[in-house]
Amino acid sequence: MQNKQVSCQPLHQPGALLLGDAFNMRHPLTGGGMTVALSDTRLLCEMLQPLPSFEDAIATAHSTAEFYTKRKPISATINTLANALYKVFCVTGSNAHEEMRQACFDYLAKGGACARGPVSLLSGLNPSPSMLVMHFFSVALFGVGRILRPRPTFRRLYMCIALLVVASRIILPIIWVEGLRAVFLPKLAPKPLNNIKRVESLRSMGSATALASSASVGLSKVRSALR
């Protein structure tokens, strides 16, 4: 299994829907794949419940049109956390990176809200990407405080800046790949309706063709009767 992020654009094909790792994959470090898959299943069941049957693929597709936007908060939270933690724990040989990793351990060791918040994000109980970003940079600022104690020096100030740069380089590209609008403003994200409209147009063209064929057959019968 690739130890990296794999994202894709929603392709809402009537009659088919992708869930969990089949749609996108995150690093297995946190075991978040099953959390996302179960959340996807629950959301899909809620969307399909009002339908009397699943025979009409177009009606089913319209009912689940918001699936990929509604799943985004929890999937983006789990994906970003898993991939960010993997990058934090990677050994790079950088002193600033090592400071970030140690700050992460010490931040969680404080307990209370410092542990409760990240754990709720990790478990999917608090699917909030903005809260994740807040905790991530709280870890970075906590690391800055550790470096500056007991008294700041120019060398320590340089290390603080390097730590903040490392934190930004870890979290910001991951959020960019997930999509800023889809992550923080999922209600404003466009619904993937192109395939639904295409299938609808093909169905209407097929109906029109069938109607024209029927009319042609009926006309030929009338002509032969008149003869």
PDB file of C-alpha atoms in Angstrom:
ATOM      1  CA  MET A   1       0.000   0.000   0.000  1.00  0.00           C
ATOM      2  CA  GLN A   2       1.350   3.441  -0.930  1.00  0.00           C
ATOM      3  CA  ASN A   3       2.195   5.492   2.133  1.00  0.00           C
ATOM      4  CA  LYS A   4       0.978   8.740   0.652  1.00  0.00           C
ATOM      5  CA  GLN A   5      -2.137  10.752  -0.050  1.00  0.00           C
ATOM      6  CA  VAL A   6      -4.313   9.762  -3.006  1.00  0.00           C
ATOM      7  CA  SER A   7      -7.162  12.129  -3.847  1.00  0.00           C
ATOM      8  CA  CYS A   8      -9.445  12.320  -6.850  1.00  0.00           C
ATOM      9  CA  GLN A   9     -12.207  14.527  -8.194  1.00  0.00           C
ATOM     10  CA  PRO A  10     -15.814  13.389  -7.618  1.00  0.00           C
ATOM     11  CA  LEU A  11     -17.338  11.550 -10.583  1.00  0.00           C
ATOM     12  CA  HIS A  12     -20.994  11.043  -9.773  1.00  0.00           C
ATOM     13  CA  GLN A  13     -22.070   8.332 -12.194  1.00  0.00           C
ATOM     14  CA  PRO A  14     -25.781   7.405 -11.920  1.00  0.00           C
ATOM     15  CA  GLY A  15     -26.074   3.891 -10.560  1.00  0.00           C
ATOM     16  CA  ALA A  16     -22.623   3.850  -8.930  1.00  0.00           C
ATOM     17  CA  LEU A  17     -20.983   5.485  -5.908  1.00  0.00           C
ATOM     18  CA  LEU A  18     -17.467   5.231  -4.470  1.00  0.00           C
ATOM     19  CA  LEU A  19     -16.899   4.936  -0.707  1.00  0.00           C
ATOM     20  CA  GLY A  20     -13.925   4.939   1.653  1.00  0.00           C
ATOM     21  CA  ASP A  21     -10.505   3.985   0.270  1.00  0.00           C
ATOM     22  CA  ALA A  22     -12.039   3.254  -3.142  1.00  0.00           C
ATOM     23  CA  PHE A  23     -12.576   7.009  -3.524  1.00  0.00           C
ATOM     24  CA  ASN A  24      -9.564   8.448  -1.735  1.00  0.00           C
ATOM     25  CA  MET A  25      -6.780   7.171   0.482  1.00  0.00           C
ATOM     26  CA  ARG A  26      -4.779   8.583   3.356  1.00  0.00           C
ATOM     27  CA  HIS A  27      -1.702   7.360   5.205  1.00  0.00           C
ATOM     28  CA  PRO A  28      -2.524   4.264   7.330  1.00  0.00           C
ATOM     29  CA  LEU A  29      -0.663   5.655  10.358  1.00  0.00           C
ATOM     30  CA  THR A  30      -3.853   6.646  12.226  1.00  0.00           C
ATOM     31  CA  GLY A  31      -6.090   3.839  10.938  1.00  0.00           C
ATOM     32  CA  GLY A  32      -8.573   6.448   9.701  1.00  0.00           C
ATOM     33  CA  GLY A  33      -9.622   4.570   6.570  1.00  0.00           C
ATOM     34  CA  MET A  34     -12.243   2.506   8.400  1.00  0.00           C
ATOM     35  CA  THR A  35     -13.552   5.618  10.170  1.00  0.00           C
ATOM     36  CA  VAL A  36     -14.097   7.347   6.823  1.00  0.00           C
ATOM     37  CA  ALA A  37     -15.659   4.223   5.265  1.00  0.00           C
ATOM     38  CA  LEU A  38     -18.154   3.800   8.128  1.00  0.00           C
ATOM     39  CA  SER A  39     -18.998   7.505   8.026  1.00  0.00           C
ATOM     40  CA  ASP A  40     -19.541   7.289   4.247  1.00  0.00           C
ATOM     41  CA  THR A  41     -21.854   4.301   4.732  1.00  0.00           C
ATOM     42  CA  ARG A  42     -23.934   6.077   7.390  1.00  0.00           C
ATOM     43  CA  LEU A  43     -24.258   9.219   5.248  1.00  0.00           C
ATOM     44  CA  LEU A  44     -25.240   7.222   2.167  1.00  0.00           C
ATOM     45  CA  CYS A  45     -27.912   5.301   4.094  1.00  0.00           C
ATOM     46  CA  GLU A  46     -29.414   8.582   5.327  1.00  0.00           C
ATOM     47  CA  MET A  47     -29.547   9.925   1.773  1.00  0.00           C
ATOM     48  CA  LEU A  48     -31.101   6.781   0.289  1.00  0.00           C
ATOM     49  CA  GLN A  49     -33.674   6.238   3.040  1.00  0.00           C
ATOM     50  CA  PRO A  50     -36.388   8.558   1.575  1.00  0.00           C
ATOM     51  CA  LEU A  51     -36.352   6.755  -1.797  1.00  0.00           C
ATOM     52  CA  PRO A  52     -39.071   4.109  -2.326  1.00  0.00           C
ATOM     53  CA  SER A  53     -36.744   2.040  -4.539  1.00  0.00           C
ATOM     54  CA  PHE A  54     -33.396   2.207  -6.343  1.00  0.00           C
ATOM     55  CA  GLU A  55     -34.702   1.239  -9.784  1.00  0.00           C
ATOM     56  CA  ASP A  56     -34.406   4.752 -11.213  1.00  0.00           C
ATOM     57  CA  ALA A  57     -30.672   5.507 -11.376  1.00  0.00           C
ATOM     58  CA  ILE A  58     -31.280   9.194 -12.174  1.00  0.00           C
ATOM     59  CA  ALA A  59     -33.540   9.737  -9.141  1.00  0.00           C
ATOM     60  CA  THR A  60     -31.035   7.901  -6.943  1.00  0.00           C
ATOM     61  CA  ALA A  61     -28.194  10.026  -8.300  1.00  0.00           C
ATOM     62  CA  HIS A  62     -30.104  13.244  -7.600  1.00  0.00           C
ATOM     63  CA  SER A  63     -30.820  12.068  -4.063  1.00  0.00           C
ATOM     64  CA  THR A  64     -27.111  11.448  -3.439  1.00  0.00           C
ATOM     65  CA  ALA A  65     -25.818  14.500  -5.362  1.00  0.00           C
ATOM     66  CA  GLU A  66     -24.534  16.136  -2.174  1.00  0.00           C
ATOM     67  CA  PHE A  67     -22.739  13.006  -0.953  1.00  0.00           C
ATOM     68  CA  TYR A  68     -19.244  14.107  -1.953  1.00  0.00           C
ATOM     69  CA  THR A  69     -19.641  17.568  -0.381  1.00  0.00           C
ATOM     70  CA  LYS A  70     -21.310  16.391   2.828  1.00  0.00           C
ATOM     71  CA  ARG A  71     -18.613  13.768   3.442  1.00  0.00           C
ATOM     72  CA  LYS A  72     -15.814  16.306   3.032  1.00  0.00           C
ATOM     73  CA  PRO A  73     -15.538  17.690   6.617  1.00  0.00           C
ATOM     74  CA  ILE A  74     -14.880  14.303   8.234  1.00  0.00           C
ATOM     75  CA  SER A  75     -12.857  12.854   5.351  1.00  0.00           C
ATOM     76  CA  ALA A  76     -10.725  16.000   5.087  1.00  0.00           C
ATOM     77  CA  THR A  77     -10.152  16.027   8.851  1.00  0.00           C
ATOM     78  CA  ILE A  78      -9.060  12.374   8.936  1.00  0.00           C
ATOM     79  CA  ASN A  79      -6.978  12.690   5.747  1.00  0.00           C
ATOM     80  CA  THR A  80      -5.188  15.862   6.834  1.00  0.00           C
ATOM     81  CA  LEU A  81      -4.481  14.539  10.328  1.00  0.00           C
ATOM     82  CA  ALA A  82      -3.134  11.199   9.084  1.00  0.00           C
ATOM     83  CA  ASN A  83      -0.888  12.698   6.414  1.00  0.00           C
ATOM     84  CA  ALA A  84       0.292  15.553   8.646  1.00  0.00           C
ATOM     85  CA  LEU A  85       1.221  13.216  11.511  1.00  0.00           C
ATOM     86  CA  TYR A  86       3.100  10.978   9.092  1.00  0.00           C
ATOM     87  CA  LYS A  87       5.170  13.947   7.920  1.00  0.00           C
ATOM     88  CA  VAL A  88       5.734  15.145  11.493  1.00  0.00           C
ATOM     89  CA  PHE A  89       7.025  11.738  12.595  1.00  0.00           C
ATOM     90  CA  CYS A  90       9.263  11.252   9.543  1.00  0.00           C
ATOM     91  CA  VAL A  91      12.977  11.530  10.259  1.00  0.00           C
ATOM     92  CA  THR A  92      14.447  14.244   8.026  1.00  0.00           C
ATOM     93  CA  GLY A  93      17.607  15.188   9.905  1.00  0.00           C
ATOM     94  CA  SER A  94      16.341  18.747  10.351  1.00  0.00           C
ATOM     95  CA  ASN A  95      16.624  20.250  13.840  1.00  0.00           C
ATOM     96  CA  ALA A  96      13.442  22.271  13.295  1.00  0.00           C
ATOM     97  CA  HIS A  97      11.579  19.130  12.259  1.00  0.00           C
ATOM     98  CA  GLU A  98      12.831  17.331  15.352  1.00  0.00           C
ATOM     99  CA  GLU A  99      11.609  20.242  17.503  1.00  0.00           C
ATOM    100  CA  MET A 100       8.173  19.977  15.865  1.00  0.00           C
ATOM    101  CA  ARG A 101       8.027  16.240  16.539  1.00  0.00           C
ATOM    102  CA  GLN A 102       9.026  16.663  20.190  1.00  0.00           C
ATOM    103  CA  ALA A 103       6.543  19.518  20.592  1.00  0.00           C
ATOM    104  CA  CYS A 104       3.794  17.187  19.336  1.00  0.00           C
ATOM    105  CA  PHE A 105       4.620  14.565  21.978  1.00  0.00           C
ATOM    106  CA  ASP A 106       4.851  17.141  24.788  1.00  0.00           C
ATOM    107  CA  TYR A 107       1.633  18.866  23.683  1.00  0.00           C
ATOM    108  CA  LEU A 108      -0.337  15.606  23.884  1.00  0.00           C
ATOM    109  CA  ALA A 109       1.345  14.738  27.204  1.00  0.00           C
ATOM    110  CA  LYS A 110      -0.145  17.878  28.771  1.00  0.00           C
ATOM    111  CA  GLY A 111      -3.556  16.152  28.753  1.00  0.00           C
ATOM    112  CA  GLY A 112      -6.825  18.004  29.108  1.00  0.00           C
ATOM    113  CA  ALA A 113      -7.921  19.941  26.032  1.00  0.00           C
ATOM    114  CA  CYS A 114      -4.474  19.399  24.481  1.00  0.00           C
ATOM    115  CA  ALA A 115      -5.146  15.660  24.304  1.00  0.00           C
ATOM    116  CA  ARG A 116      -8.943  15.647  24.144  1.00  0.00           C
ATOM    117  CA  GLY A 117      -9.081  17.865  21.047  1.00  0.00           C
ATOM    118  CA  PRO A 118      -6.683  15.850  18.849  1.00  0.00           C
ATOM    119  CA  VAL A 119      -8.211  12.540  19.966  1.00  0.00           C
ATOM    120  CA  SER A 120     -11.728  13.734  19.066  1.00  0.00           C
ATOM    121  CA  LEU A 121     -10.414  14.743  15.629  1.00  0.00           C
ATOM    122  CA  LEU A 122      -8.607  11.440  15.187  1.00  0.00           C
ATOM    123  CA  SER A 123     -11.700   9.390  16.081  1.00  0.00           C
ATOM    124  CA  GLY A 124     -13.997  11.352  13.769  1.00  0.00           C
ATOM    125  CA  LEU A 125     -16.156  12.574  16.667  1.00  0.00           C
ATOM    126  CA  ASN A 126     -15.267  16.185  15.867  1.00  0.00           C
ATOM    127  CA  PRO A 127     -15.016  16.478  12.065  1.00  0.00           C
ATOM    128  CA  SER A 128     -13.730  20.056  12.002  1.00  0.00           C
ATOM    129  CA  PRO A 129     -10.822  20.911   9.671  1.00  0.00           C
ATOM    130  CA  SER A 130     -10.566  24.400  11.175  1.00  0.00           C
ATOM    131  CA  MET A 131     -10.177  22.884  14.659  1.00  0.00           C
ATOM    132  CA  LEU A 132      -7.481  20.590  13.275  1.00  0.00           C
ATOM    133  CA  VAL A 133      -5.542  23.526  11.836  1.00  0.00           C
ATOM    134  CA  MET A 134      -5.881  25.355  15.159  1.00  0.00           C
ATOM    135  CA  HIS A 135      -4.468  22.418  17.133  1.00  0.00           C
ATOM    136  CA  PHE A 136      -1.682  21.872  14.600  1.00  0.00           C
ATOM    137  CA  PHE A 137      -0.434  25.440  14.866  1.00  0.00           C
ATOM    138  CA  SER A 138      -0.998  25.336  18.640  1.00  0.00           C
ATOM    139  CA  VAL A 139       1.560  22.511  18.669  1.00  0.00           C
ATOM    140  CA  ALA A 140       3.936  24.679  16.613  1.00  0.00           C
ATOM    141  CA  LEU A 141       3.500  27.658  18.963  1.00  0.00           C
ATOM    142  CA  PHE A 142       3.938  25.356  21.943  1.00  0.00           C
ATOM    143  CA  GLY A 143       7.218  24.267  20.383  1.00  0.00           C
ATOM    144  CA  VAL A 144       8.214  27.915  19.963  1.00  0.00           C
ATOM    145  CA  GLY A 145       7.615  28.452  23.679  1.00  0.00           C
ATOM    146  CA  ARG A 146       9.773  25.439  24.515  1.00  0.00           C
ATOM    147  CA  ILE A 147      12.642  26.748  22.400  1.00  0.00           C
ATOM    148  CA  LEU A 148      12.567  30.254  23.874  1.00  0.00           C
ATOM    149  CA  ARG A 149      12.757  29.065  27.479  1.00  0.00           C
ATOM    150  CA  PRO A 150      14.507  30.005  29.733  1.00  0.00           C
ATOM    151  CA  ARG A 151      15.591  33.070  27.728  1.00  0.00           C
ATOM    152  CA  PRO A 152      15.461  33.916  24.015  1.00  0.00           C
ATOM    153  CA  THR A 153      18.600  34.241  21.923  1.00  0.00           C
ATOM    154  CA  PHE A 154      19.144  34.986  18.228  1.00  0.00           C
ATOM    155  CA  ARG A 155      19.860  31.335  17.568  1.00  0.00           C
ATOM    156  CA  ARG A 156      16.672  30.270  19.328  1.00  0.00           C
ATOM    157  CA  LEU A 157      14.631  32.903  17.458  1.00  0.00           C
ATOM    158  CA  TYR A 158      15.995  31.516  14.186  1.00  0.00           C
ATOM    159  CA  MET A 159      14.970  28.007  15.262  1.00  0.00           C
ATOM    160  CA  CYS A 160      11.465  29.274  16.101  1.00  0.00           C
ATOM    161  CA  ILE A 161      11.067  30.716  12.619  1.00  0.00           C
ATOM    162  CA  ALA A 162      12.378  27.482  11.090  1.00  0.00           C
ATOM    163  CA  LEU A 163       9.855  25.473  13.166  1.00  0.00           C
ATOM    164  CA  LEU A 164       6.922  27.623  11.966  1.00  0.00           C
ATOM    165  CA  VAL A 165       8.119  27.223   8.371  1.00  0.00           C
ATOM    166  CA  VAL A 166       8.276  23.433   8.821  1.00  0.00           C
ATOM    167  CA  ALA A 167       4.743  23.389  10.272  1.00  0.00           C
ATOM    168  CA  SER A 168       3.391  25.444   7.354  1.00  0.00           C
ATOM    169  CA  ARG A 169       5.127  23.248   4.785  1.00  0.00           C
ATOM    170  CA  ILE A 170       3.537  20.181   6.343  1.00  0.00           C
ATOM    171  CA  ILE A 171      -0.088  21.257   6.750  1.00  0.00           C
ATOM    172  CA  LEU A 172      -0.747  23.781   3.955  1.00  0.00           C
ATOM    173  CA  PRO A 173       0.030  21.534   0.928  1.00  0.00           C
ATOM    174  CA  ILE A 174      -2.209  18.791   2.362  1.00  0.00           C
ATOM    175  CA  ILE A 175      -5.127  21.214   2.778  1.00  0.00           C
ATOM    176  CA  TRP A 176      -4.510  22.574  -0.724  1.00  0.00           C
ATOM    177  CA  VAL A 177      -4.800  19.079  -2.213  1.00  0.00           C
ATOM    178  CA  GLU A 178      -8.031  18.452  -0.287  1.00  0.00           C
ATOM    179  CA  GLY A 179      -9.441  21.745  -1.628  1.00  0.00           C
ATOM    180  CA  LEU A 180      -9.823  24.947   0.384  1.00  0.00           C
ATOM    181  CA  ARG A 181     -13.480  25.509  -0.496  1.00  0.00           C
ATOM    182  CA  ALA A 182     -14.446  21.861  -0.092  1.00  0.00           C
ATOM    183  CA  VAL A 183     -12.686  21.660   3.292  1.00  0.00           C
ATOM    184  CA  PHE A 184     -13.725  24.910   4.960  1.00  0.00           C
ATOM    185  CA  LEU A 185     -16.901  25.825   3.016  1.00  0.00           C
ATOM    186  CA  PRO A 186     -18.337  22.495   1.814  1.00  0.00           C
ATOM    187  CA  LYS A 187     -21.817  23.997   1.285  1.00  0.00           C
ATOM    188  CA  LEU A 188     -20.374  26.279  -1.385  1.00  0.00           C
ATOM    189  CA  ALA A 189     -18.566  23.468  -3.198  1.00  0.00           C
ATOM    190  CA  PRO A 190     -20.130  22.582  -6.583  1.00  0.00           C
ATOM    191  CA  LYS A 191     -22.072  19.340  -6.848  1.00  0.00           C
ATOM    192  CA  PRO A 192     -20.753  16.833  -9.422  1.00  0.00           C
ATOM    193  CA  LEU A 193     -23.869  16.856 -11.628  1.00  0.00           C
ATOM    194  CA  ASN A 194     -22.293  16.724 -15.097  1.00  0.00           C
ATOM    195  CA  ASN A 195     -22.648  12.958 -15.473  1.00  0.00           C
ATOM    196  CA  ILE A 196     -26.251  13.042 -14.251  1.00  0.00           C
ATOM    197  CA  LYS A 197     -27.161  15.683 -16.838  1.00  0.00           C
ATOM    198  CA  ARG A 198     -25.367  13.720 -19.549  1.00  0.00           C
ATOM    199  CA  VAL A 199     -27.266  10.521 -18.727  1.00  0.00           C
ATOM    200  CA  GLU A 200     -30.539  12.455 -18.578  1.00  0.00           C
ATOM    201  CA  SER A 201     -29.930  13.950 -22.018  1.00  0.00           C
ATOM    202  CA  LEU A 202     -29.044  10.534 -23.446  1.00  0.00           C
ATOM    203  CA  ARG A 203     -32.198   9.090 -21.915  1.00  0.00           C
ATOM    204  CA  SER A 204     -34.338  11.876 -23.367  1.00  0.00           C
ATOM    205  CA  MET A 205     -32.689  11.415 -26.775  1.00  0.00           C
ATOM    206  CA  GLY A 206     -33.410   7.696 -26.544  1.00  0.00           C
ATOM    207  CA  SER A 207     -37.053   8.391 -25.677  1.00  0.00           C
ATOM    208  CA  ALA A 208     -37.360  10.818 -28.581  1.00  0.00           C
ATOM    209  CA  THR A 209     -35.819   8.268 -30.951  1.00  0.00           C
ATOM    210  CA  ALA A 210     -38.167   5.559 -29.721  1.00  0.00           C
ATOM    211  CA  LEU A 211     -41.174   7.908 -30.158  1.00  0.00           C
ATOM    212  CA  ALA A 212     -40.117   8.834 -33.701  1.00  0.00           C
ATOM    213  CA  SER A 213     -39.635   5.152 -34.558  1.00  0.00           C
ATOM    214  CA  SER A 214     -43.055   4.302 -33.169  1.00  0.00           C
ATOM    215  CA  ALA A 215     -44.651   7.142 -35.129  1.00  0.00           C
ATOM    216  CA  SER A 216     -42.914   5.971 -38.304  1.00  0.00           C
ATOM    217  CA  VAL A 217     -44.191   2.415 -37.823  1.00  0.00           C
ATOM    218  CA  GLY A 218     -47.706   3.689 -37.184  1.00  0.00           C
ATOM    219  CA  LEU A 219     -47.618   5.889 -40.293  1.00  0.00           C
ATOM    220  CA  SER A 220     -46.438   3.023 -42.499  1.00  0.00           C
ATOM    221  CA  LYS A 221     -49.302   0.867 -41.181  1.00  0.00           C
ATOM    222  CA  VAL A 222     -51.817   3.575 -42.062  1.00  0.00           C
ATOM    223  CA  ARG A 223     -50.370   3.905 -45.566  1.00  0.00           C
ATOM    224  CA  SER A 224     -50.543   0.150 -46.199  1.00  0.00           C
ATOM    225  CA  ALA A 225     -54.127   0.098 -44.928  1.00  0.00           C
ATOM    226  CA  LEU A 226     -55.101   2.888 -47.331  1.00  0.00           C
ATOM    227  CA  ARG A 227     -53.634   0.978 -50.231  1.00  0.00           C
TER     228      ARG A 227
END
